[in-house]
Coordinates of C-alpha atoms and ligand atoms in Angstrom, one line a residue:
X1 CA 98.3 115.1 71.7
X2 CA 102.1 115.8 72.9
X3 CA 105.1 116.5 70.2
X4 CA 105.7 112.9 70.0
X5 CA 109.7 114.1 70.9
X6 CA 110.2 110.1 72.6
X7 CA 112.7 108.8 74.5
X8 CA 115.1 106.4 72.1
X9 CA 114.9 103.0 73.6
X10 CA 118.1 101.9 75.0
X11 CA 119.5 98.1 73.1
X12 CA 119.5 96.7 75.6
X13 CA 115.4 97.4 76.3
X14 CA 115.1 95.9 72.5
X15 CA 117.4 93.5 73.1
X16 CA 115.4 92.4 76.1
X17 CA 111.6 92.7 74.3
X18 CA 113.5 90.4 71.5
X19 CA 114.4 87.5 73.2
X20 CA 111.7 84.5 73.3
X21 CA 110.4 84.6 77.1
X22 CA 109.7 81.7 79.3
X23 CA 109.8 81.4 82.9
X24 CA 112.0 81.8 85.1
X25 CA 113.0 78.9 87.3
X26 CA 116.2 77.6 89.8
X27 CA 118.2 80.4 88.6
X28 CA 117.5 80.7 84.4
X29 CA 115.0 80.9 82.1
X30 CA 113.5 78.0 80.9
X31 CA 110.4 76.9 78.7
X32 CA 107.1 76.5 80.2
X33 CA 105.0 73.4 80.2
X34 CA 101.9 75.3 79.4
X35 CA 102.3 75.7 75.3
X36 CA 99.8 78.4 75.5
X37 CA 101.1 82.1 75.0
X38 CA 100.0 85.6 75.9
X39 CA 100.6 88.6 73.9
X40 CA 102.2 91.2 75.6
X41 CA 101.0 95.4 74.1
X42 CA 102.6 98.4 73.7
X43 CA 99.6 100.5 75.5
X44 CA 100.6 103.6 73.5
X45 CA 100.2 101.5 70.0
X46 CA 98.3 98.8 71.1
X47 CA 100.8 96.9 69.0
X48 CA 101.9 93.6 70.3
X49 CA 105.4 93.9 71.6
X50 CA 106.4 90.1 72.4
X51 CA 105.0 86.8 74.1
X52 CA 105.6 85.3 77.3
X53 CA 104.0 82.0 78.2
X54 CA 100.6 81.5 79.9
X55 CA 102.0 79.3 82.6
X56 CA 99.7 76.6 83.6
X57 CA 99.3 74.6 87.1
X58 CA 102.3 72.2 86.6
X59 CA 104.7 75.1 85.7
X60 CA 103.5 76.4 89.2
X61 CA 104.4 73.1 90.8
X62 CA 107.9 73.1 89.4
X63 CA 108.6 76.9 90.3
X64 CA 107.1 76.1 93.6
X65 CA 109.7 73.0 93.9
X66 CA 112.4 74.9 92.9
X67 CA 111.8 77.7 95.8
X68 CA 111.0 75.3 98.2
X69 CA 114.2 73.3 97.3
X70 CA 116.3 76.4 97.6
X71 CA 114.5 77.0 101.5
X72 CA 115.5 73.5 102.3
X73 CA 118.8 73.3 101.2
X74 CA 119.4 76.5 102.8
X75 CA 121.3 78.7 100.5
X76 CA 119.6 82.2 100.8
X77 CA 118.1 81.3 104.5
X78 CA 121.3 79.8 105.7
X79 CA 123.8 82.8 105.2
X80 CA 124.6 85.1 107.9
X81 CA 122.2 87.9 108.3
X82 CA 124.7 90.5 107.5
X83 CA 126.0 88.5 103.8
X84 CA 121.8 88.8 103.6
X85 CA 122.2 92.4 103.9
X86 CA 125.0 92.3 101.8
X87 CA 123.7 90.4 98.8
X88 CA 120.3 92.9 98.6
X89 CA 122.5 96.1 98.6
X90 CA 124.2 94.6 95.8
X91 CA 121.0 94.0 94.1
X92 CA 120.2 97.5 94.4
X93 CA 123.9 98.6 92.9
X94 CA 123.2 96.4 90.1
X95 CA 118.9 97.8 89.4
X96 CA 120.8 101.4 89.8
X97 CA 123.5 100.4 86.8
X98 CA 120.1 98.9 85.1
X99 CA 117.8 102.3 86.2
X100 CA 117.5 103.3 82.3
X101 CA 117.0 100.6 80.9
X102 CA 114.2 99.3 83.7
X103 CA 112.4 102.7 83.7
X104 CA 111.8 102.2 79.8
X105 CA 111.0 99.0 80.1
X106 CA 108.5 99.3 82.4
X107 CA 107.0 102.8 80.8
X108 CA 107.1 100.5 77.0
X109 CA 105.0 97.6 78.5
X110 CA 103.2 99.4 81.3
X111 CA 102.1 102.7 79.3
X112 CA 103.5 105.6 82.5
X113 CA 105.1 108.4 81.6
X114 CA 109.0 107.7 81.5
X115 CA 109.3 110.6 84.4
X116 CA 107.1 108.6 86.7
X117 CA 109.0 105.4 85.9
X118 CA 112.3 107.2 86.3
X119 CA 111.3 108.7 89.8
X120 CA 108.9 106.4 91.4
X121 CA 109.1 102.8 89.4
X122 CA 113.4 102.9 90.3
X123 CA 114.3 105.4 92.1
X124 CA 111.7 105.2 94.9
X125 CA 112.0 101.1 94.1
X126 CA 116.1 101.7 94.9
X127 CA 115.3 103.6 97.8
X128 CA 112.8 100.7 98.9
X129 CA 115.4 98.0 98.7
X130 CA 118.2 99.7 100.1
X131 CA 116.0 100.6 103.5
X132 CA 114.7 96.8 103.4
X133 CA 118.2 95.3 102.6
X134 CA 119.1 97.2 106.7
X135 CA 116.4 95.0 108.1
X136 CA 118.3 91.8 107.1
X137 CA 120.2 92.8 110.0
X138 CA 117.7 93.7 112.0
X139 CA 115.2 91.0 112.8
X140 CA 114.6 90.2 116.7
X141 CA 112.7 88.8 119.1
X142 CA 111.6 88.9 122.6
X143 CA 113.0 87.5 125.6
X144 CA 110.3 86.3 128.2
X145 CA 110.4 86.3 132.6
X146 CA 107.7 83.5 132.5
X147 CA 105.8 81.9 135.7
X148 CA 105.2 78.6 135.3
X149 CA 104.5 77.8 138.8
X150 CA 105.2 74.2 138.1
X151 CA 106.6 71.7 139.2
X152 CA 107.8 73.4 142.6
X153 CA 111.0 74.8 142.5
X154 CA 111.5 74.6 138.6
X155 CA 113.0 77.9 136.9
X156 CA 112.6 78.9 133.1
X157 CA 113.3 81.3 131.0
X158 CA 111.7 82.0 127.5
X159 CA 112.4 83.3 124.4
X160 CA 111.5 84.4 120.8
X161 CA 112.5 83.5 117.1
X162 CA 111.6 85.3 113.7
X163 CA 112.0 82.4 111.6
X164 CA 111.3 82.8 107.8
X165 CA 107.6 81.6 106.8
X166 CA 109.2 79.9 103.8
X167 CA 108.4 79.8 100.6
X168 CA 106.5 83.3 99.6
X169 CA 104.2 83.2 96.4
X170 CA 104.2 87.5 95.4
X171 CA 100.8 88.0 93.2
X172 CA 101.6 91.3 91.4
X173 CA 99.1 94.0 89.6
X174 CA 100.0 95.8 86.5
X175 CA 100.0 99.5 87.7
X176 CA 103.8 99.7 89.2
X177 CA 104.5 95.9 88.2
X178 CA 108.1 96.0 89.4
X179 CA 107.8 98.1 92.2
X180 CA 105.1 96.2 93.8
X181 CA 107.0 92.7 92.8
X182 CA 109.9 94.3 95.2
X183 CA 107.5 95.3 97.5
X184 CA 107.2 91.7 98.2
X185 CA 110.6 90.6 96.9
X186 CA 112.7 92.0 98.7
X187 CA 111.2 91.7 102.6
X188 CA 110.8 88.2 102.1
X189 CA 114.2 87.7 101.3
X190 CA 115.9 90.1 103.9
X191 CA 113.8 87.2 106.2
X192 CA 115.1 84.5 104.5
X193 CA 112.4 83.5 102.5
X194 CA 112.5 82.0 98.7
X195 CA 110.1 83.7 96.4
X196 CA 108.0 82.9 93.7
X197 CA 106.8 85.7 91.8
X198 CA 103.3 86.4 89.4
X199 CA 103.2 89.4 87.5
X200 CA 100.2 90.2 85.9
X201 CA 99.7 89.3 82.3
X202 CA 99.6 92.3 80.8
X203 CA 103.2 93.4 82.6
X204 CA 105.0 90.5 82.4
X205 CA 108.9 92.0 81.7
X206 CA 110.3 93.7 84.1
X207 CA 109.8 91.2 86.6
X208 CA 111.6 89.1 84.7
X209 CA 114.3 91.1 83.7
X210 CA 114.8 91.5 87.8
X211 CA 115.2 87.9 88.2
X212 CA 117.8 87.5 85.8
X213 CA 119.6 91.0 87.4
X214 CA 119.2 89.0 91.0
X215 CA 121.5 86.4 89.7
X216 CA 124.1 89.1 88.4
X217 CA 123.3 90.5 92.3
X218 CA 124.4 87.0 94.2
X219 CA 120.8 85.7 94.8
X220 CA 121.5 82.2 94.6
X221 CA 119.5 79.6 92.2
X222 CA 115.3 78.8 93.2
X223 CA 115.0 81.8 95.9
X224 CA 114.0 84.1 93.5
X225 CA 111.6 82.5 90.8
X226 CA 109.1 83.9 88.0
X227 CA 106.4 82.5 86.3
X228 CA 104.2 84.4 83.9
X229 CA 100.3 84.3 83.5
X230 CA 97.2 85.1 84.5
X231 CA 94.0 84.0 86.5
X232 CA 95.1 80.4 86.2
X233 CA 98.2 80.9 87.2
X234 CA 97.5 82.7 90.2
X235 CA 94.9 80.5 91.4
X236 CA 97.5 77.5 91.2
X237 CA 99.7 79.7 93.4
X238 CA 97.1 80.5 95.7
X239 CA 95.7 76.9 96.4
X240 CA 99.2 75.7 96.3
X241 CA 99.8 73.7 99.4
X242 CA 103.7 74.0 98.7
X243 CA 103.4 78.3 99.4
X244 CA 103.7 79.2 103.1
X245 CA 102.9 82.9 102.7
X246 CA 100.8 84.6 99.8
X247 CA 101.1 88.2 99.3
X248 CA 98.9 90.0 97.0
X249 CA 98.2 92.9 95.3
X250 CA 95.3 94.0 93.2
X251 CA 91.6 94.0 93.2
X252 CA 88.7 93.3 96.2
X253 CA 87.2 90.3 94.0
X254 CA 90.2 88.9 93.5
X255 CA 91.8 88.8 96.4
X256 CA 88.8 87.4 98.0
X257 CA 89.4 85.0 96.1
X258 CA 93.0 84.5 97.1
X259 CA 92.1 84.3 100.8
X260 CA 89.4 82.0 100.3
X261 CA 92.1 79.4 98.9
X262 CA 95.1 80.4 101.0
X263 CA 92.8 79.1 103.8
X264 CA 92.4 76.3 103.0
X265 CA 95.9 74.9 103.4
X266 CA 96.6 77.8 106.3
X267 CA 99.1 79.3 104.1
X268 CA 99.2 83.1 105.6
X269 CA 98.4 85.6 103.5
X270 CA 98.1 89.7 103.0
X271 CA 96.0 91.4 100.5
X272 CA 96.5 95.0 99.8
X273 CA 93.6 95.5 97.7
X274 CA 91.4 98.3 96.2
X275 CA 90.0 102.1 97.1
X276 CA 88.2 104.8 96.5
X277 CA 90.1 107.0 98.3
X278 CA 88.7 110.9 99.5
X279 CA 90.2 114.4 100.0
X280 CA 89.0 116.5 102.3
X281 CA 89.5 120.2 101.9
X282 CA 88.1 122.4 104.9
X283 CA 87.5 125.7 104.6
X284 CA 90.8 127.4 105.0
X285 CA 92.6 125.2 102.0
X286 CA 95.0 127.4 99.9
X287 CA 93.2 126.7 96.2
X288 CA 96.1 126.3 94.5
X289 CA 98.1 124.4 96.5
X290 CA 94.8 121.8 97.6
X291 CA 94.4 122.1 93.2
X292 CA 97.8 120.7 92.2
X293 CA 97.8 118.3 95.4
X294 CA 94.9 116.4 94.5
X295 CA 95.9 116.8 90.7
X296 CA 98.9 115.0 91.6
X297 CA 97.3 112.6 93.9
X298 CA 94.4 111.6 91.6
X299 CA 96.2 112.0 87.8
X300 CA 99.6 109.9 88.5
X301 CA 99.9 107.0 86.3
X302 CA 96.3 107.6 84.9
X303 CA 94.5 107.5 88.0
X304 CA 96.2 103.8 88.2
X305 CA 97.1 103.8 91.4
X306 CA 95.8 101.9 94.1
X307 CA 95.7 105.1 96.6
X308 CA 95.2 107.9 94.2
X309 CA 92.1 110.5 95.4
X310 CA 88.8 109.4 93.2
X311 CA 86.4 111.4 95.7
X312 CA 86.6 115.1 96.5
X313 CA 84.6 117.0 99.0
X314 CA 85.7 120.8 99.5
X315 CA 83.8 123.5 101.9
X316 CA 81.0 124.7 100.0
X317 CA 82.9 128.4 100.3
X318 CA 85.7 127.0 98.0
X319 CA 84.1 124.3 96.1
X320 CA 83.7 126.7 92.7
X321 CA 87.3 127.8 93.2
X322 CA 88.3 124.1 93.3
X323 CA 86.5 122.8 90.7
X324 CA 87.3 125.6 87.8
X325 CA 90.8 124.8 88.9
X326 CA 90.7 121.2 88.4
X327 CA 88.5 121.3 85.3
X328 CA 91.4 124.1 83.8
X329 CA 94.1 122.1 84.7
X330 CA 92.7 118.8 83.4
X331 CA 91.7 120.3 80.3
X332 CA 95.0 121.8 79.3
X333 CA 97.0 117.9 79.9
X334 CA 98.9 116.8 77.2
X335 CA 98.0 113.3 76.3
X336 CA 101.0 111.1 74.6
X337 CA 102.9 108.4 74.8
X338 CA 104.9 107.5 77.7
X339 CA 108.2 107.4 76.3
X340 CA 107.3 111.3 75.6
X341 CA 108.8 113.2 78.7
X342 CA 106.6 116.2 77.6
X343 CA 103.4 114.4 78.0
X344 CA 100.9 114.8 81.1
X345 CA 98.5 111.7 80.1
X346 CA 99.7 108.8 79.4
X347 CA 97.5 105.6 78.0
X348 CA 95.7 103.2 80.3
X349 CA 97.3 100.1 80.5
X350 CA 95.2 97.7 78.3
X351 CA 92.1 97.9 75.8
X352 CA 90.1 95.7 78.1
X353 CA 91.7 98.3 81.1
X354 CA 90.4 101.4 78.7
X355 CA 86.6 99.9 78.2
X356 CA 85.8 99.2 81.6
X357 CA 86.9 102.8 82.7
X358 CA 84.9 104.0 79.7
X359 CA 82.2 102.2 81.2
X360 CA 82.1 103.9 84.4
X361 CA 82.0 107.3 82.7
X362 CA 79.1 106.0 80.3
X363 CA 77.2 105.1 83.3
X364 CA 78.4 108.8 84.7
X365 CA 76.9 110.4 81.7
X366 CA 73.8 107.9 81.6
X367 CA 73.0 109.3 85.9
X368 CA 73.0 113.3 84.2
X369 CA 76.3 114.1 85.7
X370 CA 77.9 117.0 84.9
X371 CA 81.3 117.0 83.8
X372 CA 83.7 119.7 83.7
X373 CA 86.4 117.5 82.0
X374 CA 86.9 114.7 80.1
X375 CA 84.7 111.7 79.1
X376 CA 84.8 112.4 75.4
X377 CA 86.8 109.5 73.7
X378 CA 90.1 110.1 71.8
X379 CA 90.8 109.5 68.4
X380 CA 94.2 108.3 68.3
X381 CA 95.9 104.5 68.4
X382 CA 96.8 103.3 72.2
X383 CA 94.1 103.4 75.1
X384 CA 94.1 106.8 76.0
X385 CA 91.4 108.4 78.3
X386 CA 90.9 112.6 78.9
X387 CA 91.3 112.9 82.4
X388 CA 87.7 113.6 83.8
X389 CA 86.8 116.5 86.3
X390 CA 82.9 115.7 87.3
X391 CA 80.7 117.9 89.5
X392 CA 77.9 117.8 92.5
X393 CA 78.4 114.2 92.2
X394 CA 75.8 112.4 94.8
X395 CA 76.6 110.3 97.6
X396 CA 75.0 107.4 95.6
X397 CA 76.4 108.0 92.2
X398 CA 78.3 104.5 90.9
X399 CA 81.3 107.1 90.1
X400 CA 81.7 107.6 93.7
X401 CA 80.8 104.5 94.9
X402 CA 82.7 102.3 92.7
X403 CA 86.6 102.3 91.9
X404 CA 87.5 103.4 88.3
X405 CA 91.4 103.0 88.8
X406 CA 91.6 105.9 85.5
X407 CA 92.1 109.7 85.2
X408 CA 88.8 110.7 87.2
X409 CA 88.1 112.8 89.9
X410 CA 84.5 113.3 91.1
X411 CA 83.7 116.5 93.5
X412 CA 80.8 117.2 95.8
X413 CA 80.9 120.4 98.1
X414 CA 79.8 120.3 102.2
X415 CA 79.2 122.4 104.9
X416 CA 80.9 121.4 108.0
X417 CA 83.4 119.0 109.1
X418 CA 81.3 116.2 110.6
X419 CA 79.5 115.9 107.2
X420 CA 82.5 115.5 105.3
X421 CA 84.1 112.9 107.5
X422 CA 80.6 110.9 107.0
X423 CA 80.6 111.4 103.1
X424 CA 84.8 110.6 103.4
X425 CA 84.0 107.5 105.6
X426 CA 80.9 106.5 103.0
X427 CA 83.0 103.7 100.9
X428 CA 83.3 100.4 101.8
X429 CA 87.0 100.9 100.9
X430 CA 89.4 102.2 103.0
X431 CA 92.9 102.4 101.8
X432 CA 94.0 105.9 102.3
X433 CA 92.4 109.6 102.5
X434 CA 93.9 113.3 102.7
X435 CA 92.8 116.1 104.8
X436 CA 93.7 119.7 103.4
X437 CA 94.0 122.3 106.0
X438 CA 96.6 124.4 108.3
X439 CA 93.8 124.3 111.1
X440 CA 95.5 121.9 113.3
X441 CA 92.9 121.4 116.2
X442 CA 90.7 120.1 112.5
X443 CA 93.3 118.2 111.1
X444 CA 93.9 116.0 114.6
X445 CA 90.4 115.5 115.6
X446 CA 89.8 114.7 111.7
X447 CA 92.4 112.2 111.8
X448 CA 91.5 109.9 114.1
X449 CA 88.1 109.7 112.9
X450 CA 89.0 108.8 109.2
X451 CA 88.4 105.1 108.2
X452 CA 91.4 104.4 106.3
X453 CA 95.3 102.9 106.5
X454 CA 96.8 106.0 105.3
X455 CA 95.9 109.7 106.1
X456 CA 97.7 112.1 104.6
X457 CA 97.9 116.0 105.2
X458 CA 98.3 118.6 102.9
X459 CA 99.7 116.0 100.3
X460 CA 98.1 112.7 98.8
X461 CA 99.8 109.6 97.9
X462 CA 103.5 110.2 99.2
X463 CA 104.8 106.5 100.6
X464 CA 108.4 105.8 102.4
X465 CA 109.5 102.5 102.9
X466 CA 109.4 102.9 106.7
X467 CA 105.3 104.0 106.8
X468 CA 103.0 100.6 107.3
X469 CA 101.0 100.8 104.2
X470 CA 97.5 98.7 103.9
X471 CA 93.5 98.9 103.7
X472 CA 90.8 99.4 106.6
X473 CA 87.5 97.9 105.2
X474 CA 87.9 96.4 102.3
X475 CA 90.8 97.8 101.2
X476 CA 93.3 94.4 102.3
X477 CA 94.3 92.6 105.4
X478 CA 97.9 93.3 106.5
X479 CA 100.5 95.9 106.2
X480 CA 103.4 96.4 103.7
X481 CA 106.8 98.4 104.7
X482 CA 108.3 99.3 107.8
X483 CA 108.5 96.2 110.4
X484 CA 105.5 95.0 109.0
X485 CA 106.6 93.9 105.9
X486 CA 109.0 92.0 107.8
X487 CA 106.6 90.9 110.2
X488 CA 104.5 89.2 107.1
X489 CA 107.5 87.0 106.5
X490 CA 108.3 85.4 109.5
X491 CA 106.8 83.1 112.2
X492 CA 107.1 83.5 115.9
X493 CA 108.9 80.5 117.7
X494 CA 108.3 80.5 121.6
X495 CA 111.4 78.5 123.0
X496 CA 111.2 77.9 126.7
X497 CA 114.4 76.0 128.7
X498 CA 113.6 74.8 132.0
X499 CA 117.1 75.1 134.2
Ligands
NAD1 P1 93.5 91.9 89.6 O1 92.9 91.6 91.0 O2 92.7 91.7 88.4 O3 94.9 91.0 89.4 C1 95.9 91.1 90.4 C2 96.8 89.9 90.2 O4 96.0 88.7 90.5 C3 97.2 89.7 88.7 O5 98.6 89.2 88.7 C4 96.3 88.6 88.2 O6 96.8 87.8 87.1 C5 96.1 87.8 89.5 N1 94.9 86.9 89.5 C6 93.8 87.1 88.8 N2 92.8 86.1 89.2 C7 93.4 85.4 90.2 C8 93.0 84.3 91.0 N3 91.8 83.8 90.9 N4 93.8 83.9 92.0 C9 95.1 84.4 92.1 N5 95.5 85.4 91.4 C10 94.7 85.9 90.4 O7 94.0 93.4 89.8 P2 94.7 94.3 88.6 O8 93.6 94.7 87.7 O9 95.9 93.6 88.1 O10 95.1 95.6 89.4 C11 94.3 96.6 89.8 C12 93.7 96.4 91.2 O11 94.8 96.3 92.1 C13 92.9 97.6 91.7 O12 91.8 97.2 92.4 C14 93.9 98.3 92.6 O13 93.3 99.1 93.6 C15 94.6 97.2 93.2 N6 95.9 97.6 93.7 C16 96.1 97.7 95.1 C17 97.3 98.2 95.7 C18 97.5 98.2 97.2 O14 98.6 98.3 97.6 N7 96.4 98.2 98.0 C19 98.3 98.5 94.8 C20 98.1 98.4 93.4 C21 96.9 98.0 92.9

């Protein structure tokens, strides 16, 4: 285990865990209809931290209202584009005075290492509202030289609108819980959308610390709205014929699920869902390099990440190389806290989280795997799991088949390119991959071939707010950032004037 040298909390972060939490609804926290509470952990301690209530189907209904009031009366939709634009860049000024205090909320409930949170759960998150804050101003469509040939001698001309879709519902996981709430936040209201937001159960409070910071921001009363819970919740949201536009993240099952009833009342939807994401390292790979690539592309936040590399294939002439240095590295991690800067491995996000990857590496065990790291349990309070290096790990094995969403990374060597891209295209997942080479002619005819939303070279996992992210297979339907996002949020309007 690390020092234990933690981070002080800031007051305001205990001022905030504290406070009784309800929901939060037409601009303030209120209490929730459901009386039923869930306990929110401290994944390093497993000690309950606070409550937040377990909304229920009638607290859906009124945080549905109060969006949908706010879209009608038009106080976020209404502004001028450019107070839009306005309004968000504000909100980022007023996360970046808050970047502290969110990064040790979120690394308190949420169990990441307060680095990560520091860099990628705000900063990256700043970056990402700042670039989607521009498109407020940006939105256009299309003007049209139609032929209607009728009736002889009319003229017309066409044109295009992005209109908002309305009111969004944004169903959140709990591996970057605020990150991924402004994922959807923040796009739907650069197109003038109200928002209702879910955060998952277990990461309930920094999504609602940034709807009370939206308020300081400008973000008028009902367009921004949060209500807390879990399955329940969500599958009020999702069937709720009030929502125009669901987007979700998290699991395949789930968000099955979430299509199924988003159909029925055509409310729109995108699901950016699981993987089981390869790397592919040819022949000429630099072992080092390709080593602390993958390391940092499978082991950030635990393996919790919905693109992190699970599968590894490497050309048999490296493959040793590769997997002493994984197996090295992994074993020498620090595991501690999050709130400990100095440690490598942090704890999973929940006990429930922590048995069902435990479960996959039973099973590992159970098929005669091999493994070089890991999968030996630790004796120490908080859900902690050794990062796991695992060898010669068959095509069939449930460890490469299924996704584990922890610290493990399962390897398998191969002899040529064409049977690495059919062992990399062997998932029925298909997020994102990474190619490792400098052979150019590979890489491009590699590319192409890969079945997934996001191919990465010589890196794995790097995302900018302009690059469409979303799942082939099934990975999701959709595509965050970039136009897309924006796209998600909008309808088309066809207007055609005769003259
Ligand atoms: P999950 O599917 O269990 O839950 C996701 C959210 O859906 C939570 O807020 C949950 O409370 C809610 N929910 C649960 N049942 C619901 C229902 N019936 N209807 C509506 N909502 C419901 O996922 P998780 O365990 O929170 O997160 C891990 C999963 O998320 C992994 O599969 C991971 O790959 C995926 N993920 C994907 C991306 C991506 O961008 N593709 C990003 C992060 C995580």
């Amino acid at each position: 285990m690390s020092s234990d040298a933690k981070v002080a909390l800031c007051e305001a972060v205990r001022a905030f865990v504290g406070r009784e939490h309800g929901l939060f609804v037409d601009g303030a926290i209120c209490l929730a209809h459901s009386p039923r509470r869930s306990n929110v952990f401290d994944p390093a301690t497993g000690n309950v931290l606070t409550t937040v209530p377990d909304a229920d189907p009638a607290d859906v209904d009124k945080a549905v209202a109060s969006a949908r009031a706010a879209f009608e009366a038009r106080v976020w939709r209404g502004l001028r584009p450019a107070a839009r634009e306005r309004i968000l860049l504000r909100f980022a000024d007023v996360l970046e005075a808050h970047a502290e205090e969110l990064a040790q909320l979120e690394t308190l409930n949420q169990g990441k290492s307060i680095n990560v949170a520091r860099a990628i759960d705000v900063a990256a998150t700043l970056e990402y509202v700042r670039y989607m804050a521009g498109w407020a101003t940006k939105i256009v469509g299309e003007t049209l030289d139609v032929s209607i040939p009728f009736p002889p001698g009319a003229r017309y001309t066409a044109f295009t609108r992005q209109e908002p879709v309305g009111v969004v519902a944004g169903i959140v996981p709990w591996n970057f819980p605020m990150m991924i709430a402004v994922w959807k936040l923040v796009p739907a209201l650069a197109a003038g959308c109200s928002v209702v937001i879910k955060p998952s159960p277990e990461t309930p409070l920094t999504a609602l610390r940034l709807a009370e910071l939206a308020i300081d921001a400008g973000i008028g009363p009902g367009v921004f709205n949060v209500v807390t819970g879990g399955a329940e919740c969500g599958a009020a949201l999702a069937a709720h014929p009030g929502v125009n536009k669901i987007s979700f993240t998290g699991s395949t099952p789930t968000g099955k699920r979430v299509g199924t009833a988003a159909v029925q009342n055509m409310t729109r939807f995108s699901l950016e869902l699981g993987g089981k994401n390869p790397a592919v390292m040819l022949a000429d790979i630099d072992v080092d390099q390709a080593v602390q690539g993958v390391l940092a592309g499978g082991l950030l936040n635990q393996g919790q990440v919905c693109a992190a590399v699970s599968r590894i294939y490497v050309h048999r002439s490296k493959y040793r190389k590769v997997l002493e240095g994984l197996a090295d590295s992994a074993n020498a991690m620090t595991m501690g806290p999050g709130l400990d800067p100095s440690a490598q491995i942090n704890p999973l996000v929940s006990a429930h989280h922590r048995a069902r990857v435990e479960e996959h590496l039973a099973r590992a065990r159970a098929e005669g795997l091999q493994f070089l790291a890991g999968g030996t349990q630790v004796d120490a309070p908080g859900y902690y799991v050794r990062p796991a290096v695992i060898a010669d790990v068959p095509p069939d094995a449930s460890i490469m088949r299924d996704e584990v969403f922890g610290p493990v990374l399962a390897l398998a060597p191969f002899d040529d390119p064409a049977e690495a891209l059919r062992l990399a295209n062997d998932s029925p997942y298909g997020l994102a991959a990474s190619l490792w080479t400098n052979d150019l002619r590979a890489a491009m005819s590699l590319v192409p071939q890969i079945e997934a939303g996001t191919v990465w070279v010589n890196c794995h996992v790097p995302l900018d707010p302009g690059m469409p992210f979303g799942g082939y297979k099934q990975s999701g339907i959709g595509r965050e950032f970039g136009r897309h996002a924006i796209e998600g949020f909008t309808e088309t309007k066809s207007v055609c004037i005769a003259y």
